[in-house]
Amino acid sequence: MSQFLQFECHLDTFIDTLNATIKQNNASMEKSLKIEKKTYANFVKPMQMMEEKLELFFTPLSHLNAVNNSTTTQEVYSASLPIITEYSTQLSQNLEIYNAYKEILEKEQHTLSYEQVRVLKLNIQNFELSGAHLDNATKARLEEINVALSEHSNDFSQNLLNATNAYEYIIEDEKDLEGLPASEVQTALFEENGLKKYKFTLQMPSYIAYMTYGTNEKIREELYKAYVSRAPENAKIIDKILKLKNEMSKLLGFANYAEYSLAQKMAKDEKSVVNFLETLLHDSQTQAKEEFAQLEKFAGKKIKSYDSAFYSELLKKEQYEIDEEEYRPYFEQKSVVTGMFSFITQVFQVEFKKVDLKLWDEKAFAYDMYQDTKLIARLYLDLEARESKRGGAWMHNWQSHHKDENGVEQLASAFVVCNFPPSTSTTPSLLRHDDVVTLFHEMGHALHHTLSCVDENEVSGVNGVEWDAVEFPSQFLENFAYEPKVLKLFASHHTTQEILPDKMIHKLVRAKNFLSAMGMLRQLEFSLFDFKLHSKLYQGEEVQNLLDLLRKQTALIETPSYNKFQNGFAHIFAGGYAAGYYSYKWAEVLSADTFYKVVDEGIFNSQTAKKYLDIILKGGGAKSMEVLFKELMGREADTKNLLRLNGIK
Ligand SMILES: [Zn+2]
């Protein structure tokens, strides 16, 4: 049994060690390529181990750069990126490796384990999706397309950013600030010629603030119009991007970009994605219309696009609002962590024991994880905000469970990082309920990674898991943060020890599901638009026509014709979500479906929870999630349970 790696990162010598490691890797690769009879054991496994070691060396630096950021970590990190990129680009273009993998797969596929076969198949697929196997002329064209695509994406974001920054709306009459929280007014305040004025922009906090709270309808309309008509020049870029993506997909042997995107996803074909989205749409429409009618009744007027956030907020305040401060005393950080651990112990029989280690910060802690007294993994928690930490919350995997080239078992480890209020020796860190949900979410990812029993590191834990399935375990666990039985394990008032009353738990669920069917329709509009837009070549007016057609089913308010939402849809035109926006909902369906089966079985003695541990968590990325999910549930995912989770009947 191997020990866990010690967390260390020598910034002063990092780049030298990195260069030396890469030099050594290149030398061993050349040597390996000379082997005459290449096999999984003498060629693939050593390559995998080489990559694993580089990863294990690199992860502490990227972790440190995120949680203890300094000019030194930044310098070392940015100096290392081009080195890593050059190395991995060379590897991904090496045809000798590609051919060797193909040959080994052909010769050994009946004697290799399914895990090893999947390693080979995924590697071969990676080569083929980048076109490494094609003739030189095609490769050159693919290269051109990639360069052009990244330029267009960059221009798309830049235009959007310029348009966002170019606009401001100045309020001089304080009457127009009515309804806005004092903090928002303060942020907007500036002085000109000795006069107090207030500036609202299209940047997120500012725009949302006025749209949500501003009582002057004319100003809301003006801001809305400016926002949804940003960057009209992006329409031309959209055409270019769509055309290039279509060409690229065809060169790589796919009918369209949607098919290309699905090659690495769990959803098997275009029809499954569209059917899935349309089923959810069909089942949410009635309730969405009811919610909208309720909102209009409450508003006492016909609601326009620029009214909906405003009246939703008023309605929420009146009927659904949660006072975070009322909840915080029940969610003291230490007892939340202990309670979450005890929940995991009861459901998955995994125990956590704190290990006394010196880590990167005194507020970071390590826990060893045991199952049936056997040490199986290590978890690092770093939960409190500090200046040197990047915002947000995430799970970062470090070691992966596998057997090394000598057959020795190696254990997994992962970091869970959050930004909760800092505690001091006299004041505890009291969380919002949202924070508790976040912690459960990241812990869901961490369990997926650390509980893996897979022997091949490239498909162990979260490695090799399809993009549209990777949020399944995190969303699954996060749902329990709303379950009375689970909350009562730890949600006790930190001074009075009173357990969080049912009434308050019920309120959390009600607030979560506020106007949820309307929200569902909006997400489905984005998902369907994105997916259909990439399923054949749309150009010019056809893009708008597609959106208009979809809105007939998804929009409850007539969208003004000046609204050019697509010109700001950066997720798909400047991010990685093209033909993949549906993934959010896809993973939610898997998690809601499994979640309710566990809840309906009583949670703590649930057979499904045991199967979930054995099949999904232990299985990692060694089989497609499509296969694993069917093994778990004995059927395909049922969208009904996502509706139930959102309170949609
Ligand atoms: Zn996540």
XYZ file of C-alpha atoms and ligand atoms in Angstrom:
650
model
C 0.000 0.000 0.000
C 1.439 3.345 -0.969
C 1.374 6.460 1.122
C -0.372 9.618 -0.020
C 1.797 12.241 -1.597
C 2.963 14.962 0.667
C 1.599 18.339 -0.371
C 4.552 20.394 -1.466
C 5.398 22.796 -4.219
C 8.854 24.316 -4.555
C 8.187 27.468 -6.517
C 11.864 28.398 -6.886
C 12.816 25.173 -8.645
C 9.446 24.316 -10.218
C 10.185 25.312 -13.810
C 13.566 23.546 -13.795
C 12.031 20.346 -12.466
C 9.197 20.636 -14.977
C 11.610 21.019 -17.888
C 13.709 18.122 -16.654
C 10.624 15.898 -16.273
C 9.439 16.708 -19.769
C 12.864 16.046 -21.214
C 12.911 12.706 -19.460
C 9.358 11.933 -20.644
C 10.305 12.678 -24.235
C 13.330 10.418 -23.957
C 11.335 7.529 -22.475
C 8.696 7.997 -25.138
C 11.255 7.747 -27.905
C 12.613 4.621 -26.276
C 9.135 3.136 -25.947
C 8.351 3.856 -29.584
C 11.346 1.727 -30.563
C 9.900 -1.358 -28.860
C 9.214 -3.824 -31.591
C 6.365 -5.799 -30.067
C 4.340 -3.098 -28.362
C 1.739 -4.267 -25.864
C -0.541 -2.633 -23.328
C 1.863 -3.649 -20.579
C 5.101 -2.487 -22.160
C 3.817 0.570 -24.027
C 0.438 1.948 -22.902
C 0.824 1.484 -19.167
C 4.258 3.151 -18.914
C 2.954 6.073 -20.997
C -0.037 6.411 -18.689
C 2.153 6.340 -15.613
C 4.425 8.961 -17.120
C 1.456 11.262 -17.679
C 0.108 10.538 -14.212
C 3.403 11.524 -12.605
C 3.526 14.787 -14.507
C -0.040 15.527 -13.417
C 0.761 14.719 -9.787
C 3.679 17.127 -9.939
C 1.716 19.899 -11.650
C -1.534 19.830 -9.631
C -0.042 21.319 -6.418
C 1.063 24.368 -8.420
C -2.338 25.008 -9.999
C -3.941 24.368 -6.619
C -1.610 26.774 -4.865
C -2.115 29.388 -7.551
C -5.862 29.190 -6.873
C -5.879 29.033 -3.074
C -2.728 30.951 -2.085
C -2.270 33.200 -5.052
C 0.759 35.473 -5.069
C 2.861 37.155 -7.732
C 5.275 34.226 -7.436
C 2.603 31.556 -7.975
C 1.270 33.585 -10.909
C 4.717 33.903 -12.467
C 5.579 30.250 -12.080
C 2.116 29.178 -13.224
C 2.130 31.292 -16.369
C 5.696 30.264 -17.148
C 4.708 26.608 -16.918
C 1.608 26.775 -19.132
C 3.349 27.131 -22.512
C 5.729 24.311 -21.572
C 2.842 21.978 -20.741
C 0.856 23.066 -23.805
C 3.722 22.456 -26.186
C 4.356 19.050 -24.670
C 0.733 17.913 -24.824
C 0.224 19.286 -28.346
C 3.183 17.251 -29.547
C 1.824 14.155 -27.850
C -1.646 14.628 -29.283
C -0.227 14.906 -32.807
C 2.139 11.943 -32.579
C 0.918 9.496 -35.204
C 3.280 6.767 -34.075
C 1.507 6.654 -30.721
C -1.885 6.715 -32.431
C -0.962 3.796 -34.678
C 0.517 1.835 -31.793
C -2.692 2.298 -29.755
C -4.806 1.128 -32.653
C -2.652 -1.923 -33.213
C -2.650 -2.861 -29.534
C -6.423 -2.454 -29.326
C -6.883 -4.723 -32.300
C -4.502 -7.393 -31.053
C -5.359 -7.389 -27.366
C -8.961 -6.320 -27.047
C -10.117 -9.782 -26.034
C -7.518 -10.195 -23.319
C -7.509 -6.679 -21.870
C -9.869 -5.575 -19.086
C -12.787 -3.318 -20.103
C -10.998 -0.508 -18.285
C -7.915 -0.919 -20.466
C -10.015 -1.149 -23.610
C -11.699 2.111 -22.677
C -8.337 3.805 -22.104
C -7.305 2.812 -25.614
C -10.609 3.787 -27.198
C -10.685 7.214 -25.553
C -7.097 7.905 -26.548
C -7.715 6.851 -30.133
C -10.848 8.990 -30.214
C -8.894 12.012 -28.966
C -6.427 11.633 -31.794
C -9.213 11.292 -34.323
C -11.254 14.235 -33.013
C -8.251 16.467 -33.542
C -7.748 15.036 -37.021
C -4.237 13.779 -36.272
C -4.879 10.720 -38.472
C -5.969 12.634 -41.601
C -3.945 13.590 -44.685
C -1.726 16.649 -44.551
C -3.948 18.930 -46.637
C -6.959 18.211 -44.382
C -4.828 18.651 -41.287
C -3.623 22.021 -42.553
C -7.224 23.127 -43.195
C -8.289 21.946 -39.714
C -5.460 23.949 -38.235
C -6.617 27.048 -40.166
C -10.176 26.505 -38.955
C -9.033 26.220 -35.345
C -7.056 29.421 -35.554
C -9.957 31.235 -37.226
C -12.450 29.882 -34.690
C -10.419 31.069 -31.753
C -10.062 34.518 -33.346
C -13.800 34.760 -33.998
C -14.652 33.622 -30.481
C -12.285 36.177 -29.125
C -13.831 38.940 -31.276
C -17.284 37.825 -30.185
C -16.415 38.309 -26.493
C -14.514 41.496 -27.182
C -17.446 43.070 -29.044
C -19.747 42.067 -26.227
C -17.417 43.498 -23.639
C -16.977 46.761 -25.572
C -20.737 47.139 -25.985
C -21.274 46.398 -22.303
C -18.710 48.974 -21.262
C -19.799 51.647 -23.729
C -23.212 52.146 -22.210
C -24.328 54.030 -19.135
C -27.583 55.399 -17.870
C -27.358 58.393 -15.540
C -30.091 59.047 -13.018
C -30.316 62.533 -11.579
C -33.753 62.433 -10.023
C -33.549 60.490 -6.752
C -37.191 59.508 -7.196
C -36.010 57.070 -9.854
C -33.929 55.215 -7.273
C -36.995 54.159 -5.352
C -37.018 50.481 -4.460
C -33.266 49.965 -4.794
C -31.370 48.661 -1.756
C -29.137 51.304 -0.136
C -26.000 49.366 -1.085
C -26.910 49.454 -4.790
C -27.637 53.180 -4.609
C -24.284 53.707 -2.947
C -22.492 51.743 -5.682
C -24.188 53.806 -8.398
C -23.459 57.158 -6.756
C -20.936 59.618 -8.190
C -20.499 63.349 -8.111
C -20.412 65.735 -11.055
C -20.150 69.529 -10.780
C -21.064 69.237 -7.123
C -24.231 67.299 -7.956
C -25.075 63.784 -6.820
C -25.764 61.489 -9.752
C -26.250 57.755 -10.154
C -24.782 55.608 -12.870
C -26.234 52.297 -14.050
C -24.440 50.189 -16.620
C -24.899 46.921 -18.495
C -22.375 45.207 -16.267
C -23.908 42.382 -14.329
C -24.409 43.604 -10.769
C -25.500 47.070 -11.909
C -27.884 45.988 -14.678
C -29.505 43.263 -12.582
C -29.924 45.676 -9.672
C -32.039 48.132 -11.640
C -33.983 45.438 -13.518
C -34.822 43.748 -10.210
C -35.529 46.694 -7.954
C -35.911 49.854 -10.044
C -39.508 51.117 -9.930
C -39.277 53.371 -13.002
C -40.591 51.252 -15.845
C -39.243 53.588 -18.552
C -35.704 53.253 -17.228
C -36.034 49.486 -17.018
C -37.216 49.406 -20.614
C -34.314 51.574 -21.740
C -31.732 49.440 -19.915
C -33.295 46.236 -21.195
C -33.283 47.483 -24.764
C -29.629 48.472 -24.509
C -28.751 45.111 -22.988
C -30.494 42.825 -25.464
C -29.326 44.747 -28.507
C -25.625 44.764 -27.634
C -22.973 43.949 -30.242
C -25.061 43.734 -33.459
C -21.787 43.091 -35.340
C -21.689 39.683 -33.648
C -24.401 38.456 -36.041
C -21.793 38.237 -38.819
C -19.347 36.464 -36.503
C -22.039 33.928 -35.599
C -22.418 33.098 -39.285
C -18.678 32.609 -39.657
C -18.403 30.470 -36.516
C -21.316 28.260 -37.545
C -19.911 27.815 -41.016
C -16.429 26.888 -39.785
C -17.750 24.477 -37.154
C -19.852 22.805 -39.792
C -16.896 22.459 -42.144
C -14.664 21.136 -39.368
C -17.225 18.506 -38.356
C -17.551 17.323 -41.946
C -13.760 17.070 -42.376
C -13.682 14.899 -39.267
C -16.386 12.644 -40.636
C -19.478 13.935 -38.854
C -22.751 15.063 -40.407
C -22.797 18.290 -38.374
C -21.358 19.943 -35.283
C -23.999 18.508 -32.938
C -22.949 14.997 -33.936
C -19.286 15.932 -33.437
C -20.042 17.340 -29.978
C -21.943 14.185 -28.966
C -18.984 11.946 -29.826
C -17.581 12.626 -26.351
C -20.849 12.821 -24.472
C -23.157 10.397 -22.776
C -26.195 11.305 -24.898
C -25.983 8.921 -27.804
C -27.536 10.849 -30.661
C -29.264 14.044 -31.697
C -32.682 12.496 -31.405
C -32.141 11.567 -27.742
C -31.127 15.118 -26.871
C -33.995 16.773 -28.716
C -36.572 14.286 -27.378
C -35.259 14.773 -23.896
C -35.488 18.574 -24.070
C -38.896 18.490 -25.724
C -40.315 16.133 -23.104
C -39.212 18.471 -20.334
C -40.657 21.379 -22.266
C -43.998 19.705 -22.803
C -44.271 18.747 -19.137
C -43.335 22.198 -17.809
C -45.524 24.351 -20.037
C -48.787 24.138 -18.097
C -47.259 25.058 -14.774
C -45.128 27.787 -16.345
C -48.292 29.376 -17.721
C -49.901 29.159 -14.285
C -46.884 30.745 -12.650
C -46.915 33.515 -15.210
C -50.639 34.108 -14.685
C -49.992 34.332 -10.953
C -47.229 36.846 -11.584
C -49.432 38.991 -13.847
C -52.256 38.866 -11.355
C -49.887 39.978 -8.643
C -48.502 42.764 -10.861
C -51.998 43.843 -11.846
C -50.859 44.515 -15.403
C -49.668 42.868 -18.583
C -46.029 41.974 -17.984
C -43.399 42.988 -20.535
C -39.902 41.501 -20.919
C -38.400 44.289 -18.822
C -40.937 43.780 -15.997
C -40.457 40.160 -15.224
C -37.431 40.365 -12.885
C -39.008 43.317 -11.083
C -42.389 41.727 -10.328
C -40.806 38.351 -9.595
C -38.718 40.011 -6.920
C -41.748 41.726 -5.370
C -43.721 38.493 -5.349
C -40.783 36.603 -3.900
C -40.373 39.154 -1.162
C -44.021 38.947 -0.265
C -44.480 35.191 -0.323
C -41.261 33.239 -0.550
C -38.365 35.181 0.841
C -35.839 33.496 3.072
C -34.108 35.635 5.645
C -30.559 34.255 5.452
C -29.684 35.720 8.846
C -32.445 33.680 10.443
C -30.847 30.487 9.062
C -27.154 31.154 9.562
C -27.054 30.256 13.279
C -28.202 26.725 12.349
C -25.367 26.218 9.900
C -22.157 26.570 11.870
C -19.391 25.423 9.532
C -17.793 22.780 11.764
C -21.082 21.106 12.589
C -22.127 21.212 8.928
C -18.925 19.396 7.939
C -19.282 16.846 10.741
C -22.947 16.346 9.846
C -22.179 15.908 6.169
C -19.509 13.329 7.010
C -21.893 11.456 9.254
C -24.537 11.455 6.512
C -21.962 10.011 4.077
C -20.911 7.421 6.656
C -24.509 6.309 7.168
C -25.333 6.097 3.481
C -22.053 4.912 1.954
C -20.212 3.437 4.975
C -17.235 5.718 4.408
C -15.586 7.112 7.523
C -13.493 10.258 7.811
C -10.582 10.700 10.203
C -8.725 13.964 10.523
C -4.993 13.712 9.850
C -2.587 16.108 11.451
C -0.649 17.593 8.539
C 0.988 20.859 7.743
C -0.774 22.175 4.639
C -0.777 25.410 2.599
C -2.916 27.277 5.122
C -3.801 26.729 8.761
C -7.484 26.686 7.801
C -6.965 23.759 5.428
C -7.452 20.220 6.768
C -6.796 16.692 5.582
C -9.024 13.675 6.250
C -8.301 10.043 5.583
C -11.250 8.061 4.314
C -11.863 4.471 5.409
C -14.232 1.763 4.301
C -14.513 -1.358 6.503
C -11.423 -0.121 8.356
C -9.443 -0.112 5.100
C -7.801 3.175 4.170
C -9.150 4.149 0.737
C -8.566 7.827 0.007
C -7.663 11.280 1.268
C -9.738 14.446 1.229
C -8.491 18.014 1.701
C -10.963 20.687 2.811
C -10.121 24.365 2.495
C -13.409 26.105 3.135
C -12.863 29.678 4.314
C -12.445 32.804 2.208
C -9.165 34.690 2.296
C -7.600 37.354 0.162
C -5.225 35.058 -1.692
C -7.963 32.629 -2.747
C -9.809 32.701 -6.047
C -13.586 33.181 -5.621
C -16.206 30.451 -5.942
C -16.109 26.791 -4.971
C -14.649 23.762 -6.703
C -13.319 20.237 -6.412
C -9.858 19.582 -7.776
C -8.683 15.985 -8.158
C -5.091 15.187 -7.371
C -4.183 11.491 -7.105
C -6.385 8.949 -8.890
C -7.025 5.394 -7.754
C -5.154 2.909 -9.960
C -2.639 0.112 -10.066
C 0.783 1.241 -11.178
C 3.074 -0.573 -13.648
C 4.103 -2.966 -10.869
C 0.506 -3.752 -9.943
C 0.724 -1.779 -6.708
C -2.521 -0.083 -5.674
C -2.378 3.727 -5.522
C -5.056 5.679 -3.643
C -6.974 8.764 -4.696
C -7.043 12.246 -3.198
C -8.959 15.449 -3.909
C -9.291 19.041 -2.742
C -12.616 20.687 -1.928
C -12.319 24.465 -1.900
C -15.007 26.984 -0.875
C -15.190 30.620 0.164
C -17.214 30.550 3.371
C -17.109 33.343 5.974
C -13.838 33.095 7.937
C -13.992 32.006 11.542
C -11.890 33.501 14.332
C -11.045 32.153 17.772
C -14.107 33.954 19.118
C -16.601 33.967 16.219
C -17.778 30.858 14.401
C -18.190 30.674 10.622
C -21.952 30.689 10.036
C -23.075 29.590 6.591
C -26.031 30.479 4.410
C -28.112 27.539 3.310
C -26.766 28.125 -0.208
C -23.274 27.516 1.167
C -24.392 24.186 2.597
C -25.732 23.242 -0.833
C -22.400 24.250 -2.402
C -20.435 22.137 0.073
C -22.603 19.089 -0.656
C -22.212 19.704 -4.399
C -18.408 19.798 -4.304
C -18.339 16.849 -1.926
C -20.382 14.927 -4.495
C -17.602 15.514 -7.046
C -14.975 14.561 -4.460
C -16.716 11.257 -3.624
C -16.962 10.474 -7.325
C -13.236 10.920 -7.632
C -11.979 9.396 -4.390
C -14.205 6.315 -4.062
C -13.198 4.967 -7.470
C -11.996 1.361 -7.587
C -10.777 1.553 -11.173
C -7.268 0.238 -11.904
C -6.444 2.498 -14.867
C -5.829 6.117 -13.849
C -7.027 7.671 -17.116
C -10.553 6.363 -16.546
C -10.558 6.384 -12.750
C -12.719 8.731 -10.655
C -13.750 11.788 -12.622
C -11.218 10.994 -15.375
C -12.870 9.837 -18.564
C -16.399 10.748 -17.416
C -18.476 12.318 -20.179
C -19.026 16.035 -20.032
C -22.815 15.835 -19.810
C -22.623 13.345 -16.924
C -19.886 14.826 -14.784
C -22.318 16.921 -12.706
C -24.502 13.901 -11.919
C -22.764 12.914 -8.627
C -22.448 16.517 -7.451
C -26.080 17.393 -8.091
C -27.136 14.077 -6.594
C -25.455 14.879 -3.272
C -26.491 18.530 -3.309
C -30.181 17.531 -3.355
C -29.809 16.028 0.122
C -29.072 19.477 1.536
C -32.829 20.090 1.272
C -33.899 16.820 2.889
C -35.310 17.171 6.429
C -33.828 13.813 7.543
C -30.359 14.918 6.440
C -30.561 18.517 7.628
C -31.594 17.330 11.073
C -28.299 15.490 11.394
C -26.433 18.761 11.737
C -28.631 21.841 11.466
C -28.813 22.794 15.134
C -28.623 26.332 16.458
C -25.039 26.997 17.498
C -25.980 28.616 20.788
C -29.340 27.051 21.750
C -28.789 23.633 20.055
C -32.366 23.803 18.755
C -32.798 21.650 15.619
C -33.864 23.514 12.475
C -37.699 23.408 12.583
C -39.647 21.662 9.797
C -41.384 24.905 8.946
C -38.054 26.539 8.120
C -36.926 23.562 6.031
C -40.192 23.632 4.114
C -39.631 27.310 3.395
C -36.203 26.554 1.890
C -37.773 24.123 -0.575
C -40.565 26.537 -1.468
C -38.077 29.342 -2.106
C -35.933 27.032 -4.263
C -38.927 26.192 -6.426
C -40.165 29.771 -6.811
C -41.285 30.245 -10.447
C -39.302 27.113 -11.286
C -41.356 26.124 -14.331
C -40.757 29.559 -15.865
C -37.052 29.121 -15.165
C -37.154 25.662 -16.728
C -38.685 27.022 -19.928
C -35.970 29.627 -20.216
C -33.174 27.073 -19.799
C -34.871 24.821 -22.346
C -35.088 27.704 -24.813
C -31.309 28.197 -24.558
C -30.649 24.449 -24.768
C -32.899 23.795 -27.750
C -31.668 26.861 -29.595
C -28.040 25.869 -29.066
C -28.543 22.258 -30.028
C -30.710 22.777 -33.094
C -28.488 25.614 -34.288
C -25.623 23.135 -34.523
C -27.558 20.303 -36.118
C -27.398 21.773 -39.622
C -25.934 24.911 -41.150
C -27.947 28.013 -40.218
C -26.927 31.351 -41.748
C -28.141 34.959 -41.596
C -31.875 35.338 -40.970
C -32.250 31.599 -40.420
C -30.649 31.990 -36.980
C -33.291 34.481 -35.853
C -36.061 32.439 -37.470
C -35.019 29.362 -35.527
C -35.079 31.302 -32.281
C -38.474 32.833 -33.092
C -39.869 29.415 -33.875
C -38.645 27.966 -30.569
C -39.967 30.922 -28.631
C -43.476 30.076 -29.781
C -43.209 27.191 -27.330
C -40.865 28.543 -24.676
C -41.615 32.249 -24.256
C -44.519 33.439 -22.127
C -43.962 37.082 -22.972
C -43.704 38.289 -26.524
C -40.040 39.062 -27.185
C -39.506 42.495 -28.759
C -37.964 42.294 -32.229
C -34.975 44.425 -31.129
C -33.982 41.584 -28.785
C -30.955 39.881 -30.353
C -30.196 37.492 -27.529
C -27.971 35.357 -29.763
C -25.411 38.170 -30.167
C -24.652 37.862 -26.452
C -24.826 34.071 -26.106
C -21.159 33.814 -25.156
C -21.536 30.332 -23.621
C -21.827 28.809 -27.070
C -20.033 31.317 -29.311
C -17.118 32.170 -27.043
C -17.119 29.328 -24.512
C -17.089 25.560 -24.651
C -20.828 24.939 -24.626
C -21.642 24.719 -28.357
C -24.150 21.888 -28.843
C -23.608 21.147 -25.164
C -25.775 23.633 -23.276
C -28.291 20.825 -22.745
C -25.758 19.124 -20.446
C -26.901 21.099 -17.412
C -30.377 19.618 -17.643
C -29.131 16.202 -18.737
C -27.078 15.687 -15.584
C -29.874 17.126 -13.449
C -32.223 14.453 -14.727
C -29.790 11.649 -13.835
C -29.265 13.073 -10.370
C -32.932 13.816 -9.601
C -33.956 10.366 -10.800
C -31.431 8.584 -8.582
C -32.022 10.949 -5.692
C -35.746 10.200 -5.440
C -35.189 6.488 -5.624
C -32.903 6.807 -2.594
C -35.319 9.149 -0.790
C -38.295 6.898 -1.452
C -36.342 3.987 0.003
C -35.849 5.937 3.217
C -32.314 7.269 2.525
C -30.332 5.529 5.260
C -31.057 1.925 4.369
C -31.509 2.490 0.680
C -30.446 -0.342 -1.604
C -30.169 2.147 -4.449
C -27.674 4.197 -2.442
C -25.537 1.054 -2.054
C -25.789 0.388 -5.772
C -24.978 4.011 -6.503
C -21.781 3.598 -4.474
C -20.856 0.318 -6.155
C -21.747 1.236 -9.723
C -21.430 4.993 -10.175
C -18.913 6.091 -7.538
C -16.650 3.061 -7.678
C -17.034 2.823 -11.460
C -15.534 6.244 -12.297
C -15.082 6.814 -16.025
C -14.300 3.205 -16.883
C -17.653 2.724 -18.642
C -19.864 5.235 -20.365
C -22.330 6.813 -17.905
C -25.038 5.567 -20.216
C -24.081 1.997 -19.349
C -23.484 2.708 -15.662
C -26.816 4.469 -15.282
C -28.679 1.542 -16.787
C -26.830 -0.841 -14.471
C -27.897 1.326 -11.553
C -31.555 1.905 -12.384
C -32.302 -0.938 -14.757
C -33.727 1.578 -17.231
C -33.057 4.898 -18.933
C -33.366 8.156 -16.983
C -36.877 9.441 -16.320
C -37.391 13.200 -16.667
C -40.390 13.086 -14.294
C -38.162 13.181 -11.242
C -36.495 16.404 -12.291
C -39.956 17.940 -12.475
C -40.672 16.593 -8.999
C -37.428 18.089 -7.720
C -38.438 21.470 -9.114
C -41.952 21.219 -7.725
C -43.438 20.975 -11.231
C -46.563 18.810 -11.283
Zn -20.026 20.851 -10.221
